[in-house]
Coordinates of C-alpha atoms and ligand atoms in Angstrom, one line a residue:
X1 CA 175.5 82.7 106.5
X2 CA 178.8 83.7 108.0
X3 CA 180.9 86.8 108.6
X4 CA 184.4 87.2 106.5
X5 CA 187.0 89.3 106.9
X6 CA 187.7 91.9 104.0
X7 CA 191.7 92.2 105.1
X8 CA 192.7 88.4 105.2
X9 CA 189.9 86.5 104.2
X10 CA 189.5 84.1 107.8
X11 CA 185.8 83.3 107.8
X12 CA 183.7 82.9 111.1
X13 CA 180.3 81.8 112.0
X14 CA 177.2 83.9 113.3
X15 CA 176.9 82.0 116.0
X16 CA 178.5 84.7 117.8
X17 CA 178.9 88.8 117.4
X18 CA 181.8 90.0 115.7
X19 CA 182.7 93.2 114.6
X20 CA 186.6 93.2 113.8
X21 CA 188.5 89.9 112.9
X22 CA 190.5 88.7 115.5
X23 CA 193.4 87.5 113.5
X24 CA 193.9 91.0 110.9
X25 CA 191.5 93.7 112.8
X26 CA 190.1 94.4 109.7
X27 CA 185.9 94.9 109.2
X28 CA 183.6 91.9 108.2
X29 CA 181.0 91.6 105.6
X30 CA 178.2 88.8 105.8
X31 CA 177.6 86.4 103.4
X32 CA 175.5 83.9 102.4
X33 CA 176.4 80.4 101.3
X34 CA 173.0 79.8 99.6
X35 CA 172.7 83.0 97.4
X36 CA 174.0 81.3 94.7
X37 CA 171.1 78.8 94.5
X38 CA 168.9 82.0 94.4
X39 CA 170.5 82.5 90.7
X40 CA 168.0 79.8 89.7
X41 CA 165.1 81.6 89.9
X42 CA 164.9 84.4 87.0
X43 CA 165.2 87.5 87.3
X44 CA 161.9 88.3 86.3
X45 CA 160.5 85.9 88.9
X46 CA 162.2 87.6 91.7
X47 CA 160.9 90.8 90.7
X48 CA 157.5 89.6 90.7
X49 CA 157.8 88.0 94.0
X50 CA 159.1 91.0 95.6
X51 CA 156.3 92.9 94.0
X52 CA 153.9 91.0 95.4
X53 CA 154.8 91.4 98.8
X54 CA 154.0 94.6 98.9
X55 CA 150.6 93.8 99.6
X56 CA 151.6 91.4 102.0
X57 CA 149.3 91.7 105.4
X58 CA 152.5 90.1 107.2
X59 CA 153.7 92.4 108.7
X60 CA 157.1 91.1 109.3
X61 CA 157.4 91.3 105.5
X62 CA 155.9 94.8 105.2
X63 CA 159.1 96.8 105.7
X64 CA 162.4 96.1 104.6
X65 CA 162.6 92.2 105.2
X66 CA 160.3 91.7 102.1
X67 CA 163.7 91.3 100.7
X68 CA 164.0 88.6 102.8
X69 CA 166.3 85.8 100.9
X70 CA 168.5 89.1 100.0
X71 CA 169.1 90.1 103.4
X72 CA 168.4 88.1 106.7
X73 CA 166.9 84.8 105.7
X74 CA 168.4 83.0 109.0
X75 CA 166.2 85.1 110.7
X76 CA 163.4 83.5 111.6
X77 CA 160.0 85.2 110.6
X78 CA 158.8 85.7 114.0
X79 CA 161.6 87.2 115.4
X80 CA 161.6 90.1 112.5
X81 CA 160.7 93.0 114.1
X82 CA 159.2 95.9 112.3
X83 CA 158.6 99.4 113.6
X84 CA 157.3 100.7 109.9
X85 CA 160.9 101.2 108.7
X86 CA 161.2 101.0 105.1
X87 CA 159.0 102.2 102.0
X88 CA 160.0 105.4 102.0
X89 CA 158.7 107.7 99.1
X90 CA 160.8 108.8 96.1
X91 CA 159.8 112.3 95.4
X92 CA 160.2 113.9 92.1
X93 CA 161.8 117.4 92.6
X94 CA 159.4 120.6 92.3
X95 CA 159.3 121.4 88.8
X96 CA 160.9 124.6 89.8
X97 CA 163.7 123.2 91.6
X98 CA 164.6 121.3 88.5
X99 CA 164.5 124.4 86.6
X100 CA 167.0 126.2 89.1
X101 CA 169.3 123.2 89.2
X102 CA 169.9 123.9 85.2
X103 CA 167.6 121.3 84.4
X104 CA 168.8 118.4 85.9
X105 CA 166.2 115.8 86.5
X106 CA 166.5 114.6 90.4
X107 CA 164.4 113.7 93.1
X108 CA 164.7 112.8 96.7
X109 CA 164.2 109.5 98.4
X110 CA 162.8 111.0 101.7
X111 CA 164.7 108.5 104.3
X112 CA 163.5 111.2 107.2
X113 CA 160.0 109.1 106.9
X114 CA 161.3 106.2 108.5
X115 CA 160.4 105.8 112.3
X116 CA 163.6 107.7 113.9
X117 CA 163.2 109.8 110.9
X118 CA 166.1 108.7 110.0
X119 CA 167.6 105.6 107.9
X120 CA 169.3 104.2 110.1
X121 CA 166.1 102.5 111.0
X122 CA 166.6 100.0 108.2
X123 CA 170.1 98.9 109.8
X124 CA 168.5 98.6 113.3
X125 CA 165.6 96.9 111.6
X126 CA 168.0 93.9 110.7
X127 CA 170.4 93.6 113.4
X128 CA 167.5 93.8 115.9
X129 CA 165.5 91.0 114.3
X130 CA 169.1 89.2 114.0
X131 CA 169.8 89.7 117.8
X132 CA 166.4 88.8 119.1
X133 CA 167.1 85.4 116.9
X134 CA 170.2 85.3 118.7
X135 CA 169.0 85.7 122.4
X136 CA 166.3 83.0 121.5
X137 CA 168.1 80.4 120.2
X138 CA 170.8 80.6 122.2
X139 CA 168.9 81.1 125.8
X140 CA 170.9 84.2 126.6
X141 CA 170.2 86.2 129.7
X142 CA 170.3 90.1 129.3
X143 CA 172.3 91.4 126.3
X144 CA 173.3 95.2 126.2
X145 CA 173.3 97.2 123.1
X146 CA 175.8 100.1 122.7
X147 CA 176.6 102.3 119.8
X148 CA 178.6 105.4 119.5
X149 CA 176.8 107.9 117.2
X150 CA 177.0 111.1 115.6
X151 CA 172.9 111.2 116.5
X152 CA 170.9 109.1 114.5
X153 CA 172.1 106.0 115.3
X154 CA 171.8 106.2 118.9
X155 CA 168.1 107.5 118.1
X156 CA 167.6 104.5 116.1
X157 CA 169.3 101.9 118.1
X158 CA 167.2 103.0 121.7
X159 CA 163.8 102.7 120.0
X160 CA 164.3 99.5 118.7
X161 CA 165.8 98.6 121.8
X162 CA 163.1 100.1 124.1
X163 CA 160.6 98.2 121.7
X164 CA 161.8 95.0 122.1
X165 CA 163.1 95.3 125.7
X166 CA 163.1 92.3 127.8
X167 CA 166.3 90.9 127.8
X168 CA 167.9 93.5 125.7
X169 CA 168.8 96.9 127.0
X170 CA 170.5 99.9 125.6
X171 CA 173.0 102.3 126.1
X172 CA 173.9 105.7 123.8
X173 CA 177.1 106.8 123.6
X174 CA 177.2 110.3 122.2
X175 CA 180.0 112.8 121.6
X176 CA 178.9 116.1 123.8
X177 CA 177.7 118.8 122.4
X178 CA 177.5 117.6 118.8
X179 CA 174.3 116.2 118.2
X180 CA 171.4 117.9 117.7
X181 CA 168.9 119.2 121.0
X182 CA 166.1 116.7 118.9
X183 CA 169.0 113.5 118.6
X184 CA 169.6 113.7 122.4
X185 CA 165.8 113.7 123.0
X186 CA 165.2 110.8 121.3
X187 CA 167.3 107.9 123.1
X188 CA 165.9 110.2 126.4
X189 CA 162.5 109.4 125.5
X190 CA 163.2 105.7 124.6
X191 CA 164.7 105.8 128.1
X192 CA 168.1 104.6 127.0
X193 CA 171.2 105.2 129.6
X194 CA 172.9 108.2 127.3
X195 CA 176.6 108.8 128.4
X196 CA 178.2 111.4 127.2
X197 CA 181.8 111.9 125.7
X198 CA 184.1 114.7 125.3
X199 CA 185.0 115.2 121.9
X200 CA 184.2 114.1 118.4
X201 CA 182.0 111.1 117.2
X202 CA 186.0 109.5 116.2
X203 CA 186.6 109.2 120.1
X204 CA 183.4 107.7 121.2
X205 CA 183.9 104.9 118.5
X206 CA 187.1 104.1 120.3
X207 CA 185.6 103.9 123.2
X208 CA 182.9 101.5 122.1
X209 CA 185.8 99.6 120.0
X210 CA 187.4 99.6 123.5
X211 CA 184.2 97.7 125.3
X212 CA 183.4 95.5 122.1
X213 CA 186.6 94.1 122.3
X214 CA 186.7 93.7 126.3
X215 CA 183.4 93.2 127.7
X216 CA 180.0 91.7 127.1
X217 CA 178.1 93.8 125.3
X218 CA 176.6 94.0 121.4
X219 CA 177.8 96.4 119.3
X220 CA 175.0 98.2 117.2
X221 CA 177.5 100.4 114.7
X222 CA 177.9 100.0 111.3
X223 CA 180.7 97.9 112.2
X224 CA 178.1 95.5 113.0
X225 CA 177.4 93.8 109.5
X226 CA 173.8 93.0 110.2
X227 CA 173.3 96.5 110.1
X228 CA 175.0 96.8 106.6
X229 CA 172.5 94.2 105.4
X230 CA 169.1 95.7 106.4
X231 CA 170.5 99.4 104.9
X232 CA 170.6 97.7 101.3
X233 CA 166.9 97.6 101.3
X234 CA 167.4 101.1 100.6
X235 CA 168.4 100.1 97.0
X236 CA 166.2 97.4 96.8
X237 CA 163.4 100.2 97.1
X238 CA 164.9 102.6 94.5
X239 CA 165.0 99.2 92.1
X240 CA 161.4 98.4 92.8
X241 CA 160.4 102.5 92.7
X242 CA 161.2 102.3 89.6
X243 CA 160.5 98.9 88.4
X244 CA 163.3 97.0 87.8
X245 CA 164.8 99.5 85.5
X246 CA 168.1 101.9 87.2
X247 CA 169.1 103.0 82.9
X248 CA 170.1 106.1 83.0
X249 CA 169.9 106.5 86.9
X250 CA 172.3 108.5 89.6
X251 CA 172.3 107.4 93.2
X252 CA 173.9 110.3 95.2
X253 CA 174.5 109.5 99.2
X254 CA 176.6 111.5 102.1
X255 CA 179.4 109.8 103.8
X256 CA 180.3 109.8 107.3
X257 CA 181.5 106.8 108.8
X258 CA 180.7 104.9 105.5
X259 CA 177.8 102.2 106.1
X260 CA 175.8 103.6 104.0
X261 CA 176.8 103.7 100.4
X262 CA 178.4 100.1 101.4
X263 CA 175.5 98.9 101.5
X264 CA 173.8 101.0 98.5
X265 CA 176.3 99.3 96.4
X266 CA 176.1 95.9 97.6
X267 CA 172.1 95.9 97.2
X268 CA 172.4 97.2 93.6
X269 CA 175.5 94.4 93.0
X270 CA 173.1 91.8 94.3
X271 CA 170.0 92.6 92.4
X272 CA 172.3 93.1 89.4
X273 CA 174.0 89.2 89.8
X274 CA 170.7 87.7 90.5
X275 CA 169.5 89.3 87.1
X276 CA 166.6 91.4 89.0
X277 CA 168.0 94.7 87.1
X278 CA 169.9 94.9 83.8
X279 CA 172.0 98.0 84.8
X280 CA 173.7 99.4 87.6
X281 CA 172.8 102.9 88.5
X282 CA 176.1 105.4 88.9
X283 CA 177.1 106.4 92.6
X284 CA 178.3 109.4 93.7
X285 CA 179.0 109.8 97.4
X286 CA 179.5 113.3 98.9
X287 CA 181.7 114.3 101.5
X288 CA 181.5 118.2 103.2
X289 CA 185.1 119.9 103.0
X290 CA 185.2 119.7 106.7
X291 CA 185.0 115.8 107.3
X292 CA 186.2 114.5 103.5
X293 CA 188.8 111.8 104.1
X294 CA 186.6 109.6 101.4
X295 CA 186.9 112.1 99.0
X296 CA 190.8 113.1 99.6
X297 CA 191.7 108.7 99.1
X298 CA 189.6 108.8 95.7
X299 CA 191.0 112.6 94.5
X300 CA 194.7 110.7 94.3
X301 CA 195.4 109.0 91.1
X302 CA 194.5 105.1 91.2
X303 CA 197.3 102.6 91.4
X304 CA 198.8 105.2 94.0
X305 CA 196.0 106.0 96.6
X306 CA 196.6 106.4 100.2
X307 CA 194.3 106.4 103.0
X308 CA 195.0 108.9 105.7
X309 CA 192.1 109.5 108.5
X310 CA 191.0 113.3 108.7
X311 CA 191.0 115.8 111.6
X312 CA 186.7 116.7 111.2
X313 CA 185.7 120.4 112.0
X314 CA 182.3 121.8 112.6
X315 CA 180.1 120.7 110.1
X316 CA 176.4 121.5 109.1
X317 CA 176.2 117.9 107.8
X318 CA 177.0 116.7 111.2
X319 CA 175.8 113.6 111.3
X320 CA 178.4 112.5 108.6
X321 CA 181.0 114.7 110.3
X322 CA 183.7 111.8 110.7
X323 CA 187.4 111.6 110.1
X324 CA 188.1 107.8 109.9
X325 CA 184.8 106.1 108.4
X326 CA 185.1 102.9 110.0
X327 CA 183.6 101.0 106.7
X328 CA 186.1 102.6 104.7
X329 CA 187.7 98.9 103.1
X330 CA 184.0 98.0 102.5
X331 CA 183.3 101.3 100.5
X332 CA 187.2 100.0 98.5
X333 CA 185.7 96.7 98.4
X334 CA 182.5 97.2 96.7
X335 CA 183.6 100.4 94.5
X336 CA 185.8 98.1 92.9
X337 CA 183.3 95.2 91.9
X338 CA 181.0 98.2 91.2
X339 CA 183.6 99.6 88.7
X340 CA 184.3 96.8 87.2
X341 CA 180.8 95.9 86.4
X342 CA 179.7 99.5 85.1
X343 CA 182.8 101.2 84.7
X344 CA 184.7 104.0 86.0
X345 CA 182.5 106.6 86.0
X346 CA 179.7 104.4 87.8
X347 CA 181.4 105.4 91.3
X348 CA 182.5 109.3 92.1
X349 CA 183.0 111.0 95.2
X350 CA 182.4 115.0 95.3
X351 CA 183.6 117.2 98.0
X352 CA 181.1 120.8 98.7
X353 CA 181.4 123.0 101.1
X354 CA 179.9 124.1 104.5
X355 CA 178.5 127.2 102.8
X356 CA 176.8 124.8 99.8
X357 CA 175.4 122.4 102.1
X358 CA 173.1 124.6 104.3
X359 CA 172.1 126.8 101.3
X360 CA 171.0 123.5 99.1
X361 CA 169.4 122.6 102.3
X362 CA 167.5 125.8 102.5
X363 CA 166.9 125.7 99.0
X364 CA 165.4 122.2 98.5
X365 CA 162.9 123.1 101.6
X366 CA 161.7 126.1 100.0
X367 CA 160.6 124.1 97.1
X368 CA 158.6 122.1 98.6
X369 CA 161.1 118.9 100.5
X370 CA 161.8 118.1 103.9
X371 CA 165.2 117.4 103.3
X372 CA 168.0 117.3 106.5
X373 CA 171.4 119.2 105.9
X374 CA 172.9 115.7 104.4
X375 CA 169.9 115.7 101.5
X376 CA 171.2 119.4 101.3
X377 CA 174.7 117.9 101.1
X378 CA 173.6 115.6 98.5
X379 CA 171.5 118.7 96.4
X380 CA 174.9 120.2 96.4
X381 CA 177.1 117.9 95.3
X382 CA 174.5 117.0 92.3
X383 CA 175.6 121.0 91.5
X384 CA 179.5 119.8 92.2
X385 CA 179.1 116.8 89.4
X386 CA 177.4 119.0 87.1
X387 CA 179.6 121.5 87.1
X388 CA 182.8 119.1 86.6
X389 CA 180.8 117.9 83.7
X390 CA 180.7 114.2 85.7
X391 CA 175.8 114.1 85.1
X392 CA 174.1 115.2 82.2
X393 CA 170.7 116.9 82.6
X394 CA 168.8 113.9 81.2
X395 CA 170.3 111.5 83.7
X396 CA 167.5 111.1 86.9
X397 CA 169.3 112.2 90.0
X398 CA 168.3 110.1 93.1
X399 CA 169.4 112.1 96.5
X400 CA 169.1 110.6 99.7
X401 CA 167.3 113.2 102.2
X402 CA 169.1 110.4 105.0
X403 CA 167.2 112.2 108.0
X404 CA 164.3 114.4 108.7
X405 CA 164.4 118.2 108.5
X406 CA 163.6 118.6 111.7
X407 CA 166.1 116.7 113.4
X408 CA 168.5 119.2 112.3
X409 CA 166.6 122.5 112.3
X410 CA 169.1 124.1 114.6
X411 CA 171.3 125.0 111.3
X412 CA 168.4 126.6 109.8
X413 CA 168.2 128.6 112.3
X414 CA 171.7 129.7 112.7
X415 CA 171.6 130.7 109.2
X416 CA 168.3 132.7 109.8
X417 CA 169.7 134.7 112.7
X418 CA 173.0 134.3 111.4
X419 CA 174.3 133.0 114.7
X420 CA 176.8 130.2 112.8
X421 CA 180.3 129.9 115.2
X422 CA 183.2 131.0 112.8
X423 CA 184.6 127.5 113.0
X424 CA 181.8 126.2 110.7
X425 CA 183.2 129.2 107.5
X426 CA 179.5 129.8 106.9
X427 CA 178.2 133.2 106.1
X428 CA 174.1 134.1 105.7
X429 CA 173.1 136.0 102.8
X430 CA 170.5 138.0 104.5
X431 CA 167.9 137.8 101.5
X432 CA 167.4 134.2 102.4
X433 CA 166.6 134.4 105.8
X434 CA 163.0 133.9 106.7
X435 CA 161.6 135.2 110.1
X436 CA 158.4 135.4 112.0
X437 CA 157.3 138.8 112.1
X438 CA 155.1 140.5 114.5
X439 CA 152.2 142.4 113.6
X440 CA 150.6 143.9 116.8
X441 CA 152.7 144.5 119.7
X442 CA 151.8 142.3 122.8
X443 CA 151.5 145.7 125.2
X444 CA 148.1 147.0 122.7
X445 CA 146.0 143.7 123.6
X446 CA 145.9 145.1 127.1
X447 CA 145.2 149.2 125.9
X448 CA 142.5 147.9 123.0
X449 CA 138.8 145.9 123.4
X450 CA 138.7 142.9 121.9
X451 CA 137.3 144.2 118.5
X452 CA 139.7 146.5 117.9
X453 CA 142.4 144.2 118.5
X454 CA 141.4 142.3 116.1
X455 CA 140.7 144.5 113.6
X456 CA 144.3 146.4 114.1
X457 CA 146.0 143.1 114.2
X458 CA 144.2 142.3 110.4
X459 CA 144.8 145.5 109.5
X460 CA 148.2 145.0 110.2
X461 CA 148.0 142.1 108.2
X462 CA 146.5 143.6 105.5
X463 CA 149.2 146.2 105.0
X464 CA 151.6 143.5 105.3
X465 CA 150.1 141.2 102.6
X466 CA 149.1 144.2 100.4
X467 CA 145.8 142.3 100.5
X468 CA 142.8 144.1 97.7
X469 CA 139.3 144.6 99.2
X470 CA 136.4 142.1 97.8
Ligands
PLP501 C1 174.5 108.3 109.8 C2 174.1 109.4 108.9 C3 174.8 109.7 107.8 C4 176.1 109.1 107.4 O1 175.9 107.8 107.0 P1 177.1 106.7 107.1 O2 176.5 105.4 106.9 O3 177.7 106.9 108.4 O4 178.1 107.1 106.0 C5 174.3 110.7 106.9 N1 173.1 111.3 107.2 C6 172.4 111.0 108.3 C7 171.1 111.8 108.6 C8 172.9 110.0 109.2 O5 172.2 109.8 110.3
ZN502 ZN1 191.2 89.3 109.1

C-alpha cells in the first residue's frame, strides 16, 4: 500500500505517518497496489466470502476487518485490534414515522451502537491495528496519539488507546466548552491527558496540524488515511445488510470535517469495481445552516465552484459543526468518480436548519430510535430532498444515526426547558416538550404513614393516567 497525494499526485510509502504531502500540502488517500488482482475473483465469490465471515469465531475478523483485503490487508492479523466496533444494525423506521415523513421508506443505521457509541470507532479500529503493526515492526519506543475533536473522536481515539496501551499513549485535544458533558467524560475515564482549547474545533486542528508537522507524535484525525479506510466498512455493512443489492437505495450522512462520506463513497466505489454490487446507491450529505461550507461549494453552478471555509456558529449538530472540513478534496475527489459512475443526481448535498435538526431528532426518538442530533440532521434533510423533489417515496432512505442519543442529550434538554442560547436561532414549541412530573410532594412523606403514602401517591397517579377500576 502507499499513501498519494490528491493535489500533485507525489506518492509515499507507509513506512512512515503522513498526513499532508510535503511537497503540495494537500491530503493523502491510501492505496493499494494489489486491488487490482482482487478483480479476479468474481463478484459473487467475494460476496460469499465476506458472508461467511460473519460467523467467523476470529475475532479479529468479527468487526470491520472482515473486509480485510478491502481495507488493511498489510496489517497483520494479530495486530488487528477489535473492541466490538462494527455490525451495527439497520433499523427499519416505525411504521408510523414512515407515515409522517409522507411515506418515504427510510431507516437508520444506528452507528451509536458501536463501542464509543459513536462511528468513529470504525476509523480508530483501523489506524489502531495499523499503528500497533507499525510500533512492532519497526521497534519503536513510545508513540503518542493526538487528535483534535469536536467529541467523538477524542472519545474514540482514548479508548482504543487506553486498550492497547503499552507503548502508545494518548492525548485529547478538545475545543472548550463545545463538546458535550458525556464527550469530555469519556477520554477522562480512558484516562487520556485532555487539554483544552479556546475556541472552535477549526482552531484545535491547527494546533494539532501545528505539532504533526513539528514534533513526534501520530496524528489520529481524519487527516490520518488509515482512519478513512476502516470508516468504509460502514458501506461495506449497508451492502451486505442488504445483500449485495443497493437498487433503488439512498445513503444520507452529516458532514463536518468530511471523513465520513469520503469514505462512504469510496467503500461503495470499491465494492462497485470489484463487481460485489451492481449499483451504486445515491449520496446525499447534509450540512446544518450554521456550519454548511460543503453545501455553499456544491450550491454554485459546476464548472465555476469555489471553495471558501465558513465562520461555524452554535450548532445542535455539533459534532459536525466545522468551517473548513479538512477532507474537503477527498469529498471533490470521490463525488466526481461517484458521478461519473451513477450520474449526477447520485451525489447531493442539502442544507436544514438548526430548528429542523433538533425537532427531527426529537421526532425520530419518539418513534421508537436512539438517534443523536446528526441522525436528526440526517431525518431532516431526507424532508429537505423530498421537498426539492431530489427522493421519491419508493426509494429506501438509509440515515446514519453517527452517534448515540445520549451522548448529546444536553440538546434535548434545552429544548424541553427551553433553555437554547439565542446564538443557536432555535425556538421550543411547548407541545413537544416532555417533562417528569411530580405526583406527591416530597414534604407529605414525612405528614403521612406509609400506607397512605402510598395510596395518595397511586391515587395521584390514577387521576393522572385517567386509569378505570378492574
Ligand atoms: C465526527 C462526527 C460527525 C461528522 O463526521 P465527519 O467525518 O467529520 O464529516 C457526525 N456525527 C458524529 C456523531 C460525529 O462524531
Ligand atoms: Zn502533493
Amino acid at each position: 500500500m502507499e499513501y498519494f497525494c490528491l493535489g500533485c499526485g507525489a506518492v509515499y510509502g507507509i513506512d512512515e505517518l503522513h498526513y499532508t504531502c510535503p511537497k503540495c500540502g494537500d491530503v493523502f488517500l491510501l492505496r493499494d497496489n494489489g486491488f487490482d488482482d482482487l478483480k479476479q475473483t468474481s463478484g459473487q465469490t467475494w460476496r460469499e466470502i465476506f458472508d461467511a465471515r460473519m460467523c467467523s469465531k476470529d475475532s479479529a475478523l468479527r468487526g470491520i476487518f472482515r473486509f480485510y483485503e478491502l481495507m488493511a490487508p498489510v496489517v497483520d492479523p494479530e495486530d488487528i485490534v477489535y473492541l466490538g466496533e462494527g455490525q451495527t444494525p439497520i433499523i427499519e423506521a416505525s411504521p408510523m414515522l414512515q407515515e409522517r415523513m409522507g411515506g418515504q421508506r427510510l431507516a437508520f443505521k444506528n452507528d451509536g451502537q458501536n463501542p464509543s457509541a459513536s462511528f468513529k470507532d470504525r476509523g480508530m479500529a483501523c489506524a489502531f491495528s495499523f499503528l500497533k503493526s507499525l510500533i512492532r515492526s519497526q521497534d519503536l519506543d513510545e508513540v503518542l496519539a493526538v487528535c483534535a475533536s469536536t467529541g467523538d473522536t477524542s472519545a474514540a481515539a482514548a479508548l482504543y488507546a487506553a486498550y492497547v496501551g503499552g507503548r502508545i499513549k494518548s492525548a485529547v485535544i478538545l475545543p472548550q466548552g463545545k463538546v458535550t458533558p458525556q464527550q469530555l467524560a469519556q477520554p477522562l475515564g480512558s484516562g487520556a491527558e485532555v487539554l483544552e482549547v479556546p475556541g472552535v474545533f477549526d482552531d484545535c486542528m491547527k494546533v494539532v496540524e501545528y505539532l504533526a508537522d513539528n514534533y513526534q507524535v501520530a496524528l489520529l484525525n481524519s487527516k490520518n488515511a488509515w482512519r478513512i479506510l476502516g470508516q468504509e466498512s460502514y458501506a461495506f455493512e449497508v451492502a451486505q445488510w442488504y445483500d449485495w443489492d443497493l437498487s433503488g437505495k439512498c445513503i444520507f450522512v452529516p458532514i463536518g470535517n468530511a471523513g465520513n462520506i469520503t469514505a462512504i463513497m469510496s467503500g461503495f466505489l470499491k465494492l462497485h469495481e470489484l463487481g460485489a454490487i451492481e449499483s451504486l446507491p445515491r449520496v446525499f450529505g447534509v450540512q446544518s445552516h450554521h456550519a454548511d461550507p460543503v453545501y455553499r461549494y456544491y450550491d454554485q453552478p459546476a464548472g465555476s465552484r469555489k471553495f471558501e471555509a465558513v465562520t461555524v456558529t452554535p450548532s445542535v449538530a455539533q459534532a459536525a459543526m466545522i468551517g473548513n472540513p479538512v477532507s474537503f478534496p477527498r469529498v471533490k475527489y470521490f463525488a466526481e468518480k461517484y458521478q461519473a459512475i451513477a450520474g449526477d443526481d447520485a451525489f447531493n448535498v442539502v442544507q436544514v436548519t438548526e430548528q429542523d435538526v433538533v425537532e427531527a431528532m426529537l421526532t425520530a426518538n419518539n418513534h421508537g430510535h436512539i438517534s443523536c442530533t446528526q441522525g436528526g440532521e440526517c431525518l431532516a434533510g431526507l424532508a429537505k430532498a423530498r421537498e426539492a423533489g431530489l427522493i421519491k417515496s419508493e426509494e429506501l432512505a438509509i440515515l446514519d444515526a453517527t452517534a448515540h442519543m445520549l451522548k448529546f442529550i444536553g440538546f434535548q434538554e434545552m429544548y424541553f426547558e427551553n433553555t437554547f442560547p439565542p446564538e443557536y436561532g432555535i425556538t421550543p414549541k411547548p407541545e413537544l416538550a416532555n417533562r417528569p412530573s411530580l405526583v406527591i410532594e416530597p414534604a407529605e412523606k414525612d405528614r403521612l404513614s406509609a400506607e397512605d403514602y402510598t395510596a395518595n401517591a397511586a391515587q395521584a397517579v390514577v387521576e393522572k393516567l385517567g386509569l378505570k377500576a378492574r
